[in-house]
């Protein structure tokens, strides 16, 4: 029998790690001793090693059952790269590939084979495995076997039988989230023999857990803003709905932050672009629903903020666990107000409607006296007098599950009545619904208990997951209520002087006056932005300043600008940070959207011209030793001032255009900019009231970004000029 010593040397030889992580040695010891085990470790805790290492030491193959098909190839590639023979079998493969891999398996070509659970639906598949020597059955994401878990997958229920058909190899079940109830379900459903549960790794010492209560909506936004601004690095702001994501992202953008939005309602291309920006560190933060995170492996997230209350501790801690995977200090803040529990209650009520509602929905369908009923949930609502549309959809799901109706594939295919059972004889599993509802309410209650907890939050988490560790030297918001964000980081630095922590972020102190060199660098950056005429994003500006030869810079002719290479001694990162600070200080404004472009504000122009100086929230910038001079771009504000002066003298747009030898549309652009700046121009003189109302309504629908989109909604007679004036006025009011 292989020993822990063998495991230790395999750890070094194959994985290049010198030590086991918390819990790993205990688990591996038990597996090598032939026991069935359940491993509960948080995401990133190092579960895979618990079966990968024994797999190297056992005679036969280890079968890994995992529902995450998208990750299988990566996992197998990583093993192969370490010289460990492994492969996978899932629906992405052609039939011939599957047979070839099965044959290889029988020959003993692989140490590990990853398999998707749905494979076991096919009896022939199990049959074809019978020729292989299987030493270990590793069931990953084992909570999927439990109806109490958050991700029940019926295919998992076949695993026990499959293992028995294959001579019942030893089983290791792994999961990140398991309450005692789910744990006992895993043991029961997999038929584990006296399983030893190992629960470890829930204590993440570098995460500071904080609960920040808020009262007014504005307070919550301010907290989120401050967390992002003070962080040295990027992070995630989790919101509970798509609408909230769009709303919060929009508000933070208007506050000058570079944030992205991510939820399942965005198209695939947009989501993947957002993810790319995020991974590249181009965003101050990403505002997202819980759709964001799975498979996102960015180790240096400095914060995870919950803008809304999560529905369970499991969900909360999994999301929080994405912060600080590099071991450096990170802040996890839950912004809390009881109001948020209502959203969850509404969802729970909708997902588990009372028996009366399900029966009413069914009688409503019956009363149509049709074989197929074409009524949407929304149309059923008034007929039975309920206002919760989700409840109706859920009722239909339960009726379908019980075999009384068939909802077909598409939405417009109607509901087919199958057996017309009398309402009193419905075969819906009422008890099951009640149990699930109770479980979900209990989880929500636990979450609220956490948010309300007056003692150590870290200890609460450890106890919740059954981890026996004590939370020593805690910095959570209850143990150290007075610590502000920056201080929490500093404290951690003092206490844990390990190499990686010493490099941790210095505390930011907010805006400060710039040295002469820094002021000059700021002016150079601003003049470069001005020359790029608002057509490019800050990454491009930074590229031009440091004289990058990137294709998109050359292709756009930006290497011809006089500002090209003006700050070549600085790195892309430094320049980007500098530009960010200029955005926050309102010298530069940034458009929204996926490719946010930047341009100067009035203040930015004044700084560029050395008419004023600003304070920036910036770490020390190395002295700029180059002696290159700034050549200022032509003065756009000058030309606007001339337009303004003429307009003030009572000339019309066309007259001003004629006098100045410019196109009327140019004059309109000038006036719009002046309106937005808040100059004295009466929009009512330029646009009549009726048109103005139409334009405002269209802008409310289409947003203030594109005049084109607004124009599409309006009668032909309303021109771009009028649209620009009204939009500029709306923007100005928004700023006020
Ligand atoms: P989980 O499956 O629990 O989410 P993984 O097994 O993917 O976590 O491990 C997370 C990361 O930790 C991986 O990059 C892995 O290589 C690394 N890791 C695991 N065990 C050790 C160890 N003993 N020493 C150093 N790194 C480890």
XYZ file of C-alpha atoms and ligand atoms in Angstrom:
763
model
C 0.000 0.000 0.000
C 1.397 3.450 -0.871
C 2.148 5.678 2.115
C 1.986 9.372 2.842
C 5.722 9.510 2.242
C 5.165 8.263 -1.299
C 2.510 10.939 -1.648
C 4.915 13.626 -0.435
C 7.560 12.715 -2.983
C 4.935 12.488 -5.773
C 3.766 15.959 -4.744
C 7.217 17.337 -5.342
C 8.059 15.263 -8.387
C 4.849 15.651 -10.375
C 3.379 18.907 -9.117
C 6.451 20.790 -7.974
C 4.779 21.747 -4.666
C 6.833 21.434 -1.509
C 4.031 21.191 1.044
C 0.464 20.006 1.309
C -2.167 22.587 1.930
C -4.423 22.560 4.952
C -6.422 19.333 4.964
C -4.821 17.717 1.906
C -2.444 15.380 3.775
C -5.269 14.090 6.007
C -7.527 13.394 3.052
C -4.826 11.733 0.980
C -3.751 9.620 3.965
C -7.316 8.341 4.355
C -7.695 7.657 0.638
C -4.421 5.750 0.526
C -5.631 3.751 3.532
C -8.583 2.624 1.438
C -11.391 4.662 3.015
C -14.344 6.351 1.374
C -14.126 10.071 2.102
C -16.088 13.271 1.703
C -13.981 16.372 1.188
C -15.452 19.798 1.799
C -13.079 22.593 0.855
C -13.805 26.026 -0.553
C -13.237 26.769 -4.208
C -9.526 27.128 -4.779
C -8.752 25.152 -1.643
C -6.963 22.432 -3.574
C -9.508 19.643 -3.837
C -8.248 18.230 -7.144
C -4.948 17.181 -5.631
C -6.850 14.979 -3.153
C -7.646 12.526 -5.965
C -4.966 13.397 -8.510
C -2.173 12.403 -6.187
C -3.621 9.020 -5.115
C -4.355 8.419 -8.810
C -0.604 8.424 -9.418
C 0.001 5.872 -6.701
C -2.865 3.430 -7.272
C -2.493 0.537 -9.708
C -5.676 1.140 -11.721
C -7.228 4.212 -13.301
C -9.064 6.974 -11.381
C -12.409 7.920 -12.854
C -13.258 11.580 -12.192
C -16.931 12.461 -12.547
C -17.396 16.174 -13.143
C -20.341 18.176 -14.497
C -18.098 21.006 -15.661
C -17.562 19.825 -19.209
C -16.171 23.183 -20.285
C -13.274 22.833 -17.841
C -12.402 19.195 -18.525
C -10.089 19.814 -21.409
C -8.108 22.405 -19.448
C -7.784 20.104 -16.468
C -6.577 17.257 -18.660
C -4.170 19.536 -20.535
C -2.730 20.708 -17.221
C -2.159 17.126 -16.101
C -0.597 16.162 -19.414
C 1.690 19.169 -19.164
C 2.910 17.732 -15.862
C 3.611 14.449 -17.578
C 0.574 12.715 -16.088
C -1.324 10.598 -18.644
C -4.987 11.652 -18.504
C -7.932 12.091 -20.840
C -11.648 12.922 -20.808
C -14.852 11.546 -22.253
C -17.815 13.849 -22.826
C -20.357 14.944 -25.413
C -17.844 17.163 -27.216
C -16.141 14.080 -28.675
C -16.995 12.151 -31.823
C -18.005 8.527 -31.423
C -14.665 7.223 -32.748
C -12.732 9.323 -30.252
C -14.777 7.923 -27.396
C -14.076 4.344 -28.485
C -10.390 5.045 -28.931
C -10.163 6.524 -25.440
C -12.086 3.630 -23.920
C -9.680 1.232 -25.589
C -6.725 3.197 -24.236
C -8.301 3.049 -20.810
C -8.598 -0.739 -20.969
C -4.909 -0.909 -21.934
C -4.062 1.125 -18.855
C -2.835 4.133 -20.844
C -4.227 6.695 -18.388
C -3.900 7.477 -14.697
C -7.016 9.661 -14.738
C -10.086 9.795 -16.965
C -12.611 12.631 -16.595
C -16.189 11.692 -17.387
C -19.414 13.721 -17.552
C -22.203 12.332 -15.346
C -24.686 12.018 -18.219
C -22.494 9.275 -19.723
C -23.899 6.925 -17.115
C -27.365 7.170 -18.645
C -26.029 4.825 -21.263
C -25.827 1.227 -20.021
C -23.406 0.376 -22.814
C -20.959 2.928 -21.474
C -20.865 1.271 -18.057
C -20.546 -2.080 -19.813
C -17.533 -0.860 -21.788
C -15.803 0.246 -18.583
C -16.001 -3.224 -17.127
C -12.773 -4.303 -18.784
C -10.768 -1.578 -16.996
C -9.198 -1.706 -13.592
C -10.737 1.197 -11.724
C -9.020 2.032 -8.447
C -10.814 5.187 -7.439
C -14.099 6.886 -8.189
C -13.726 10.645 -7.650
C -17.070 12.458 -7.620
C -16.455 16.173 -8.060
C -19.125 18.791 -7.238
C -20.735 16.050 -5.173
C -23.477 18.344 -3.829
C -25.126 17.926 -7.245
C -26.407 14.590 -5.941
C -28.524 16.249 -3.293
C -31.915 17.771 -3.850
C -31.026 20.000 -0.928
C -28.037 21.426 -2.733
C -28.265 24.438 -4.991
C -27.417 22.528 -8.128
C -29.216 19.194 -8.151
C -28.445 16.981 -11.160
C -30.489 13.799 -11.447
C -27.687 12.076 -13.412
C -25.694 11.951 -10.196
C -28.231 9.542 -8.752
C -26.993 6.883 -11.199
C -23.453 6.966 -9.864
C -23.998 4.603 -6.968
C -25.310 1.900 -9.263
C -22.528 2.517 -11.773
C -19.856 2.206 -9.077
C -21.407 -1.041 -7.907
C -21.547 -2.398 -11.451
C -17.828 -1.640 -11.722
C -16.839 -3.654 -8.670
C -17.437 -0.803 -6.237
C -14.062 0.924 -6.232
C -13.279 3.226 -3.367
C -15.056 6.602 -3.591
C -13.931 10.127 -2.828
C -16.664 12.784 -2.997
C -15.655 16.447 -3.232
C -17.571 19.685 -2.911
C -17.097 23.311 -1.928
C -20.441 23.810 -0.284
C -22.091 21.296 1.937
C -24.226 21.788 4.992
C -24.526 18.773 7.304
C -27.757 17.871 5.534
C -26.158 17.876 2.085
C -23.189 15.976 3.453
C -25.342 13.184 4.789
C -27.252 13.127 1.520
C -24.001 12.687 -0.410
C -23.027 9.762 1.805
C -26.454 8.162 1.471
C -26.971 8.585 -2.252
C -23.473 7.441 -3.177
C -23.659 4.573 -0.695
C -20.403 5.572 0.986
C -19.014 3.153 3.545
C -18.296 4.803 6.892
C -17.098 7.922 5.133
C -14.774 10.218 7.023
C -15.740 13.826 6.355
C -12.826 16.233 5.933
C -13.716 19.862 6.187
C -10.868 22.296 5.814
C -9.583 25.440 4.248
C -12.568 27.706 4.923
C -10.383 30.098 6.834
C -9.010 32.554 4.314
C -6.675 34.658 6.447
C -6.097 37.324 3.814
C -9.783 38.115 3.359
C -11.230 40.803 5.589
C -14.961 40.245 5.919
C -17.021 43.352 6.468
C -20.702 44.100 6.732
C -21.575 47.726 6.066
C -25.143 48.708 6.848
C -26.682 51.410 4.685
C -29.848 53.427 5.037
C -30.198 55.611 1.983
C -29.625 54.361 -1.531
C -26.979 57.005 -1.997
C -24.992 55.678 0.953
C -24.819 52.276 -0.624
C -23.544 53.687 -3.902
C -20.983 55.811 -2.074
C -19.678 52.779 -0.184
C -19.278 50.828 -3.416
C -17.554 53.803 -5.027
C -15.116 54.222 -2.160
C -14.211 50.565 -2.101
C -13.362 50.656 -5.792
C -11.483 53.920 -5.546
C -9.333 52.872 -2.658
C -8.516 49.430 -3.955
C -5.149 48.779 -5.440
C -6.431 46.565 -8.183
C -9.688 45.354 -9.548
C -12.625 43.422 -8.127
C -16.248 42.389 -8.486
C -19.430 44.128 -7.376
C -22.183 41.545 -7.218
C -25.801 42.643 -7.702
C -28.832 40.394 -7.506
C -30.601 41.381 -10.737
C -29.659 42.369 -14.272
C -31.471 45.639 -13.844
C -29.429 46.445 -10.755
C -26.218 45.595 -12.628
C -27.011 48.037 -15.441
C -28.122 50.691 -13.004
C -25.138 50.463 -10.640
C -22.602 50.154 -13.465
C -24.089 53.248 -15.131
C -23.942 55.278 -11.937
C -20.360 54.291 -11.180
C -19.344 55.145 -14.736
C -20.882 58.570 -14.362
C -18.829 58.980 -11.207
C -15.767 58.614 -13.377
C -14.887 54.968 -12.759
C -14.048 52.486 -15.478
C -16.418 49.682 -14.693
C -17.873 46.965 -16.868
C -21.265 45.284 -16.616
C -21.844 41.579 -16.926
C -25.018 39.500 -16.808
C -26.704 36.706 -18.709
C -28.941 39.177 -20.564
C -25.985 40.525 -22.573
C -25.067 38.850 -25.811
C -22.256 36.341 -25.870
C -19.790 38.640 -27.649
C -20.316 41.453 -25.179
C -19.908 39.153 -22.211
C -16.702 37.687 -23.496
C -15.355 41.177 -24.252
C -16.167 42.280 -20.705
C -14.442 39.240 -19.349
C -11.365 39.987 -21.462
C -11.192 43.597 -20.266
C -11.562 42.388 -16.724
C -8.879 39.739 -17.017
C -6.511 42.244 -18.623
C -6.955 44.553 -15.631
C -8.485 47.320 -17.739
C -11.446 47.798 -15.420
C -11.589 49.338 -11.937
C -14.326 46.809 -11.263
C -16.898 44.649 -12.932
C -20.501 44.921 -11.817
C -22.122 41.546 -12.303
C -24.815 39.087 -11.378
C -23.755 35.713 -10.063
C -23.495 34.613 -13.716
C -19.990 36.050 -13.482
C -17.308 34.071 -11.747
C -17.503 30.422 -12.742
C -14.279 29.685 -14.504
C -12.966 33.219 -14.004
C -9.582 32.576 -12.499
C -8.036 35.940 -11.765
C -5.889 35.524 -8.669
C -5.352 39.197 -7.859
C -8.885 40.412 -7.149
C -8.534 42.959 -4.367
C -12.202 43.127 -3.432
C -15.552 41.443 -3.776
C -18.488 43.612 -2.803
C -22.059 42.422 -2.443
C -24.304 45.279 -3.410
C -27.305 43.126 -2.558
C -27.790 40.437 0.034
C -27.011 36.964 -1.364
C -29.632 34.257 -0.838
C -27.433 31.892 1.148
C -24.137 31.686 3.002
C -22.993 29.121 0.432
C -23.478 31.554 -2.430
C -21.975 34.418 -0.420
C -18.833 32.583 0.548
C -18.260 31.098 -2.867
C -18.405 34.581 -4.391
C -16.270 36.087 -1.654
C -13.761 33.277 -2.183
C -12.846 34.688 -5.599
C -10.992 37.545 -3.902
C -7.328 37.310 -2.976
C -6.494 33.951 -4.497
C -2.885 35.214 -4.606
C -2.837 35.342 -0.808
C -2.627 39.150 -0.644
C -4.970 41.232 1.506
C -8.417 41.673 0.016
C -11.624 43.181 1.261
C -15.024 41.507 1.091
C -17.869 43.824 1.901
C -21.524 43.041 2.250
C -23.634 46.178 1.883
C -26.636 45.386 3.986
C -30.155 46.590 4.500
C -33.174 44.458 5.385
C -34.987 45.746 2.297
C -32.996 43.249 0.260
C -34.592 40.270 1.978
C -37.844 41.226 0.288
C -36.469 40.495 -3.168
C -35.488 37.025 -2.009
C -38.832 36.423 -0.350
C -40.573 37.445 -3.526
C -38.453 34.924 -5.435
C -39.093 32.172 -2.920
C -42.825 32.853 -3.018
C -42.649 32.719 -6.799
C -40.624 29.517 -6.926
C -42.752 27.638 -4.422
C -46.328 28.820 -4.916
C -48.916 27.689 -2.363
C -51.016 24.662 -3.245
C -54.049 26.918 -3.789
C -52.279 28.844 -6.563
C -51.153 25.699 -8.373
C -54.698 24.336 -8.213
C -56.152 27.615 -9.415
C -53.773 27.697 -12.386
C -54.781 24.170 -13.251
C -58.513 24.917 -13.019
C -58.000 27.974 -15.155
C -56.411 25.755 -17.831
C -59.161 23.133 -17.478
C -61.904 25.726 -17.749
C -60.729 26.642 -21.240
C -62.061 23.247 -22.345
C -59.396 22.932 -25.014
C -56.796 20.308 -25.788
C -54.102 22.931 -26.086
C -54.426 26.165 -24.159
C -52.711 29.279 -25.432
C -52.407 31.392 -22.326
C -49.145 32.911 -21.143
C -48.416 33.189 -17.414
C -49.092 36.899 -17.757
C -52.517 36.201 -19.218
C -53.321 33.695 -16.503
C -52.486 36.255 -13.813
C -55.690 38.337 -13.878
C -57.828 35.211 -14.308
C -56.799 33.892 -10.939
C -56.125 37.214 -9.311
C -52.451 36.974 -8.419
C -49.714 39.480 -9.127
C -46.697 37.188 -9.007
C -45.971 36.085 -12.555
C -43.089 33.843 -11.469
C -45.535 31.913 -9.267
C -47.637 31.091 -12.315
C -44.622 29.934 -14.319
C -43.539 27.780 -11.376
C -47.046 26.333 -11.036
C -46.881 25.316 -14.700
C -43.515 23.646 -14.112
C -44.884 21.632 -11.175
C -47.966 20.619 -13.184
C -45.721 19.474 -16.011
C -43.415 17.572 -13.642
C -46.477 15.771 -12.256
C -47.438 14.763 -15.792
C -50.694 16.731 -16.113
C -49.613 19.107 -18.830
C -46.954 19.434 -21.501
C -45.608 22.886 -22.260
C -43.896 21.874 -25.476
C -40.591 23.380 -26.535
C -41.266 26.981 -27.444
C -43.205 29.685 -25.632
C -45.864 29.986 -28.288
C -46.687 26.311 -28.516
C -49.326 26.447 -25.843
C -49.968 24.130 -22.944
C -51.182 20.674 -23.920
C -53.601 19.131 -21.422
C -52.612 15.507 -20.858
C -55.047 13.789 -18.513
C -57.619 16.390 -17.436
C -57.401 15.059 -13.879
C -59.865 16.664 -11.474
C -58.302 19.458 -9.413
C -58.584 17.426 -6.214
C -56.497 14.601 -7.668
C -53.365 16.371 -8.805
C -50.220 14.270 -8.441
C -48.004 17.227 -7.537
C -45.494 16.405 -4.789
C -46.763 18.986 -2.308
C -44.490 17.820 0.445
C -41.402 18.140 -1.734
C -42.313 21.706 -2.630
C -42.875 22.581 1.019
C -39.542 21.052 2.030
C -37.612 22.982 -0.588
C -39.353 26.178 0.286
C -38.508 25.674 3.949
C -34.877 24.912 3.084
C -34.547 28.053 1.022
C -36.130 30.204 3.691
C -33.777 28.706 6.212
C -30.769 29.565 4.051
C -31.971 33.124 3.674
C -32.451 33.352 7.435
C -28.882 32.154 7.999
C -27.652 34.800 5.589
C -29.532 37.513 7.471
C -28.176 36.120 10.755
C -24.696 36.528 9.355
C -25.335 40.096 8.229
C -26.782 40.850 11.672
C -24.178 38.943 13.647
C -22.584 40.981 16.402
C -19.534 38.763 16.996
C -16.729 37.491 14.784
C -17.900 37.066 11.185
C -15.039 34.777 10.270
C -15.856 32.448 13.156
C -19.486 32.426 12.023
C -18.399 31.213 8.591
C -16.082 28.527 9.968
C -18.833 27.164 12.207
C -21.360 27.287 9.439
C -19.281 25.046 7.210
C -18.274 22.791 10.073
C -14.607 23.818 9.963
C -13.250 23.438 13.523
C -10.523 26.033 13.197
C -10.515 29.075 15.495
C -10.516 32.483 13.856
C -7.517 34.103 15.509
C -6.437 37.749 15.019
C -9.521 38.584 13.053
C -10.002 41.902 11.300
C -13.663 41.550 10.383
C -15.955 44.527 10.873
C -17.089 43.196 14.265
C -13.643 42.345 15.635
C -12.101 45.612 14.423
C -15.048 47.949 13.921
C -12.883 51.049 13.772
C -10.564 49.918 11.030
C -11.126 51.698 7.811
C -10.407 49.909 4.582
C -6.803 51.049 4.177
C -5.960 50.355 7.804
C -7.270 46.830 7.553
C -4.700 46.269 4.852
C -1.856 47.827 6.821
C -2.620 45.779 9.920
C -2.388 42.638 7.907
C 0.967 43.714 6.503
C 2.465 44.177 9.924
C 1.236 40.903 11.195
C 2.174 38.661 8.334
C 5.544 39.675 7.041
C 5.763 36.890 4.499
C 7.464 37.767 1.242
C 4.267 38.128 -0.742
C 2.498 40.228 1.831
C 5.290 42.742 2.192
C 4.697 43.752 -1.381
C 1.095 44.531 -0.543
C -0.600 47.730 -1.481
C 0.437 50.836 0.377
C -2.497 52.728 1.760
C -3.913 55.292 -0.551
C -4.431 58.636 1.022
C -6.614 60.380 -1.521
C -5.771 63.305 -3.797
C -2.529 65.204 -3.211
C -0.705 68.118 -4.808
C 1.604 67.209 -7.698
C 5.290 67.981 -7.956
C 6.367 70.159 -10.892
C 7.530 67.086 -12.822
C 4.232 65.347 -12.210
C 2.284 68.404 -13.239
C 4.287 68.528 -16.459
C 3.599 64.833 -17.073
C -0.112 65.479 -16.495
C -0.019 68.272 -19.088
C 1.709 66.009 -21.586
C -0.915 63.338 -21.100
C -3.716 65.854 -21.448
C -2.281 67.295 -24.624
C -2.015 63.810 -26.070
C -5.653 63.150 -25.218
C -6.624 66.417 -26.882
C -4.741 65.463 -30.047
C -6.493 62.144 -30.215
C -9.769 64.066 -30.502
C -11.942 61.892 -28.315
C -11.793 58.950 -30.683
C -9.710 56.509 -28.631
C -9.670 54.663 -25.333
C -7.161 55.335 -22.594
C -5.109 52.226 -23.399
C -4.385 53.734 -26.828
C -3.498 57.082 -25.308
C -1.050 55.388 -22.959
C 0.373 53.469 -25.936
C 0.946 56.644 -27.924
C 2.590 58.382 -24.977
C 5.087 55.639 -24.423
C 5.711 55.351 -28.176
C 4.353 51.824 -28.646
C 4.681 50.149 -32.047
C 1.401 48.282 -31.614
C -0.393 47.599 -34.873
C -3.505 49.632 -34.051
C -1.377 52.658 -33.202
C 0.575 52.581 -36.455
C -2.530 51.727 -38.509
C -4.311 54.784 -37.156
C -1.330 57.001 -37.921
C -0.996 57.888 -34.249
C 2.782 57.596 -34.434
C 2.643 60.839 -36.445
C 1.313 62.816 -33.498
C 3.711 65.222 -31.831
C 2.885 63.563 -28.512
C 3.999 60.104 -29.700
C 6.659 58.789 -27.309
C 6.461 61.934 -25.180
C 6.551 59.865 -21.973
C 8.498 56.887 -23.211
C 10.213 56.222 -19.904
C 6.886 55.230 -18.276
C 5.142 51.871 -18.422
C 1.701 51.268 -19.882
C 0.407 50.509 -16.360
C 1.763 53.712 -14.863
C 0.328 55.795 -17.647
C -3.036 54.074 -17.394
C -3.104 54.722 -13.656
C -2.228 58.350 -14.271
C -5.038 58.688 -16.811
C -7.438 57.026 -14.355
C -6.477 59.581 -11.742
C -7.111 62.369 -14.262
C -10.557 60.877 -14.944
C -11.375 60.761 -11.246
C -10.194 64.359 -10.863
C -12.572 65.385 -13.640
C -9.848 66.523 -16.050
C -10.755 63.809 -18.504
C -14.170 62.423 -19.260
C -14.868 58.969 -20.490
C -17.837 57.762 -22.517
C -19.735 54.675 -21.471
C -20.114 51.614 -23.626
C -17.800 48.777 -24.493
C -15.106 50.898 -26.082
C -15.060 53.916 -23.811
C -13.220 56.799 -25.396
C -11.726 59.735 -23.531
C -11.573 63.466 -24.070
C -10.739 66.588 -22.092
C -13.127 68.465 -19.831
C -12.933 72.216 -19.433
C -10.833 71.686 -16.319
C -8.530 69.337 -18.251
C -8.016 72.021 -20.899
C -7.127 74.571 -18.254
C -4.559 72.207 -16.706
C -3.112 71.417 -20.118
C -2.654 75.120 -20.752
C -1.017 75.510 -17.351
C -3.756 77.886 -16.264
C -4.429 75.848 -13.152
C -3.167 72.814 -11.247
C -5.088 69.845 -9.853
C -4.566 67.382 -7.034
C -4.555 63.751 -8.023
C -5.068 60.485 -6.180
C -1.802 59.043 -7.353
C 1.205 57.256 -6.003
C 4.530 59.011 -6.529
C 5.371 59.184 -10.205
C 8.995 58.964 -11.145
C 10.497 62.268 -12.114
C 10.149 62.990 -15.781
C 13.682 63.610 -16.984
C 12.930 64.014 -20.659
C 13.225 67.531 -21.945
C 10.715 67.188 -24.708
C 8.368 70.110 -24.994
C 4.640 70.090 -25.175
C 3.128 71.696 -28.212
C -0.414 72.569 -27.436
C -3.139 71.518 -29.855
C -5.279 74.156 -31.569
C -7.677 75.788 -29.196
C -11.110 74.306 -29.684
C -12.532 76.350 -26.865
C -11.418 79.550 -28.624
C -13.599 78.843 -31.643
C -16.566 78.005 -29.408
C -16.137 81.288 -27.574
C -16.416 83.189 -30.839
C -19.631 81.354 -31.662
C -20.934 82.117 -28.187
C -20.141 85.804 -28.485
C -21.984 86.092 -31.799
C -24.959 84.097 -30.569
C -25.174 86.338 -27.504
C -25.356 89.317 -29.844
C -28.612 87.908 -31.214
C -27.492 86.219 -34.429
C -29.221 82.986 -35.432
C -27.374 79.698 -35.977
C -27.332 80.206 -39.736
C -26.169 83.787 -39.409
C -23.335 82.829 -37.073
C -22.338 80.079 -39.520
C -22.300 82.503 -42.397
C -20.339 85.142 -40.511
C -17.724 82.639 -39.419
C -17.525 80.738 -42.711
C -18.439 77.488 -40.957
C -21.186 74.941 -41.490
C -24.382 75.463 -39.467
C -23.923 71.953 -38.037
C -20.546 73.004 -36.620
C -22.159 75.981 -34.927
C -24.796 73.668 -33.504
C -22.069 71.455 -32.052
C -20.477 74.515 -30.453
C -23.754 75.627 -28.936
C -24.495 72.126 -27.653
C -21.115 71.995 -25.930
C -21.754 75.432 -24.410
C -25.177 74.345 -23.183
C -23.650 71.290 -21.573
C -21.081 73.500 -19.871
C -23.959 75.440 -18.362
C -23.511 78.705 -20.289
C -26.414 81.054 -20.586
C -28.244 79.768 -23.615
C -31.980 79.389 -23.514
C -32.800 76.083 -25.140
C -36.402 77.223 -25.556
C -35.135 79.792 -28.091
C -33.636 76.994 -30.153
C -36.177 74.167 -29.877
C -39.938 74.556 -29.541
C -41.698 72.995 -26.601
C -43.484 70.231 -28.477
C -40.315 68.999 -30.211
C -38.437 69.201 -26.978
C -40.971 66.921 -25.275
C -40.671 64.400 -28.122
C -36.869 64.451 -27.958
C -36.837 64.031 -24.183
C -39.177 61.064 -24.419
C -36.979 59.460 -27.091
C -33.850 60.114 -25.018
C -35.484 58.472 -22.028
C -35.969 55.361 -24.138
C -32.667 55.325 -25.997
C -30.230 56.963 -23.606
C -28.060 60.015 -24.033
C -25.157 58.463 -25.868
C -26.155 58.428 -29.521
C -28.033 61.218 -31.314
C -28.567 58.757 -34.134
C -30.604 56.347 -32.017
C -32.760 59.216 -30.789
C -33.274 60.533 -34.311
C -34.611 57.135 -35.388
C -37.476 57.541 -32.940
C -38.532 60.999 -34.073
C -40.506 62.543 -36.906
C -38.364 63.473 -39.942
C -38.734 67.227 -39.400
C -36.752 67.202 -36.134
C -33.107 67.692 -37.048
C -29.851 66.754 -35.371
C -29.329 70.289 -34.111
C -32.448 70.243 -31.952
C -31.547 66.788 -30.666
C -28.038 67.897 -29.737
C -29.334 70.949 -27.859
C -31.861 68.993 -25.821
C -29.425 66.171 -25.083
C -26.776 68.679 -23.983
C -29.293 70.298 -21.682
C -30.309 66.917 -20.235
C -26.685 66.048 -19.631
C -26.076 69.324 -17.889
C -29.073 68.740 -15.628
C -27.877 65.232 -14.922
C -24.475 66.575 -13.860
C -26.114 69.145 -11.599
P -10.459 23.452 -6.020
O -10.714 22.270 -6.900
O -10.591 23.129 -4.558
O -11.255 24.673 -6.405
P -7.863 23.326 -7.133
O -7.672 21.899 -6.906
O -8.176 23.756 -8.525
O -8.951 23.897 -6.165
O -6.575 24.079 -6.600
C -6.465 25.480 -6.651
C -5.036 25.886 -6.948
O -4.195 25.555 -5.859
C -4.465 25.183 -8.153
O -3.784 26.140 -8.920
C -3.503 24.166 -7.568
O -2.447 23.898 -8.456
C -3.029 24.857 -6.310
N -2.594 23.915 -5.266
C -3.274 22.837 -4.832
N -2.580 22.204 -3.874
C -1.427 22.885 -3.693
C -0.267 22.721 -2.832
N -0.179 21.739 -1.958
N 0.712 23.632 -2.942
C 0.622 24.655 -3.800
N -0.416 24.859 -4.635
C -1.438 23.993 -4.592
